[in-house]
Amino acid sequence: MLLGARLPITRVRPSFAIAARIRHSSSDAVSEEVRKVMRRVPQPVVVVTTADKKQDVWHRRGITVSSFTPISLHPEPIVSFCVRIPSRASEVLHSSGGMVVNILSQEQVRQSVAFSSPNQTDQFKDVPFYDDPTTGQPVLMGTIGSMHCKVSQVLELGDHELWITRVCKVDQGVGTQHGRREETQPLLYHDRMYRSVGEQVFMKAFEEASLDTKLWTHRAHVRMAWNYLREGGRHQASPIIKETIRRHFESNPNTKQRYHETLTTFYIHLVDLALSQSPEVDDFFDFIERYPQLTDRGAIYEYYSHDCIKSAEARNHYVPPDLKPLPNKLKCI
């Protein structure tokens, strides 16, 4: 197979009878039952890393994946994982044909958060890794273990690709900062409201106030609000969102950012408004693509003057807009 050639994809199309059952199974009642079951199932946090060489330059990508499953051991070991499409990670995987499946240890929450944001420019910055001398693929350090894989088959299922891969080599990881393998524990999440693995990891870091300050961006604020508002609605979620932000700043006193009541309330209003318009969107990155104004830090100045936002009153208490009323509808792309 030539590098750069897109891998053949099998598109699975269900029969009419199966499609009818699938439509029935997508009802709200059944979806809620799925959530109740899945919240009890421990899920490993796995990061798939890959690299593609173009014009003598390696382009690395990584993604926190869901549905990682060992399929067989004989006659050769086979594992699978799912990747959302379209995505940059999918493109690089198709170009490369090879990847490393990194099974994270309990001490690697920061790494899992870094790779759960697909649009981040340099995902590997400040993340310990090395390039395998044979394949050139990036391998994360400190994991439970890393499996070097080659693609066997790719199935397109809805808005995801199922990657079925052959394991060619395994690096047994140390998994702890102390270098004692027997202490290694995997990074798992269970017994909580069901989210994708990436959202679980992201929200766990928020709730424990352990999110690295370098990852505490405006988009991170919006993402956190989106998760809480989807689960509890505005009345229940607003105080939780505000308390989580306050707690983060209190645990990171050296950051230049400080809690701002009016700013926080404004973006809670926008996110809640967008959710009311598009309740069917269950992926954060699809959500912000539909409503790009949510990631615009300057959007507030359409409604508030700079002097108003910079005032101590606006920082400590909610104040209404001084330019024009808050919107009651957002433009959806």
Short mmCIF file of C-alpha atoms in Angstrom, two decimals, residues 195-196 230 278-287:
data_model
loop_
_atom_site.label_atom_id
_atom_site.label_comp_id
_atom_site.label_asym_id
_atom_site.label_seq_id
_atom_site.Cartn_x
_atom_site.Cartn_y
_atom_site.Cartn_z
CA ARG A 195 -20.49 10.63 28.21
CA SER A 196 -17.99 9.81 25.50
CA ARG A 230 -26.98 19.06 28.71
CA SER A 278 -30.09 22.07 18.62
CA PRO A 279 -30.89 19.53 21.37
CA GLU A 280 -30.11 16.64 19.01
CA VAL A 281 -26.39 17.46 18.71
CA ASP A 282 -24.53 15.16 21.11
CA ASP A 283 -20.96 15.96 20.06
CA PHE A 284 -19.28 19.11 21.40
CA PHE A 285 -17.15 19.72 18.31
CA ASP A 286 -20.19 19.48 16.02
CA PHE A 287 -21.97 21.83 18.41
#
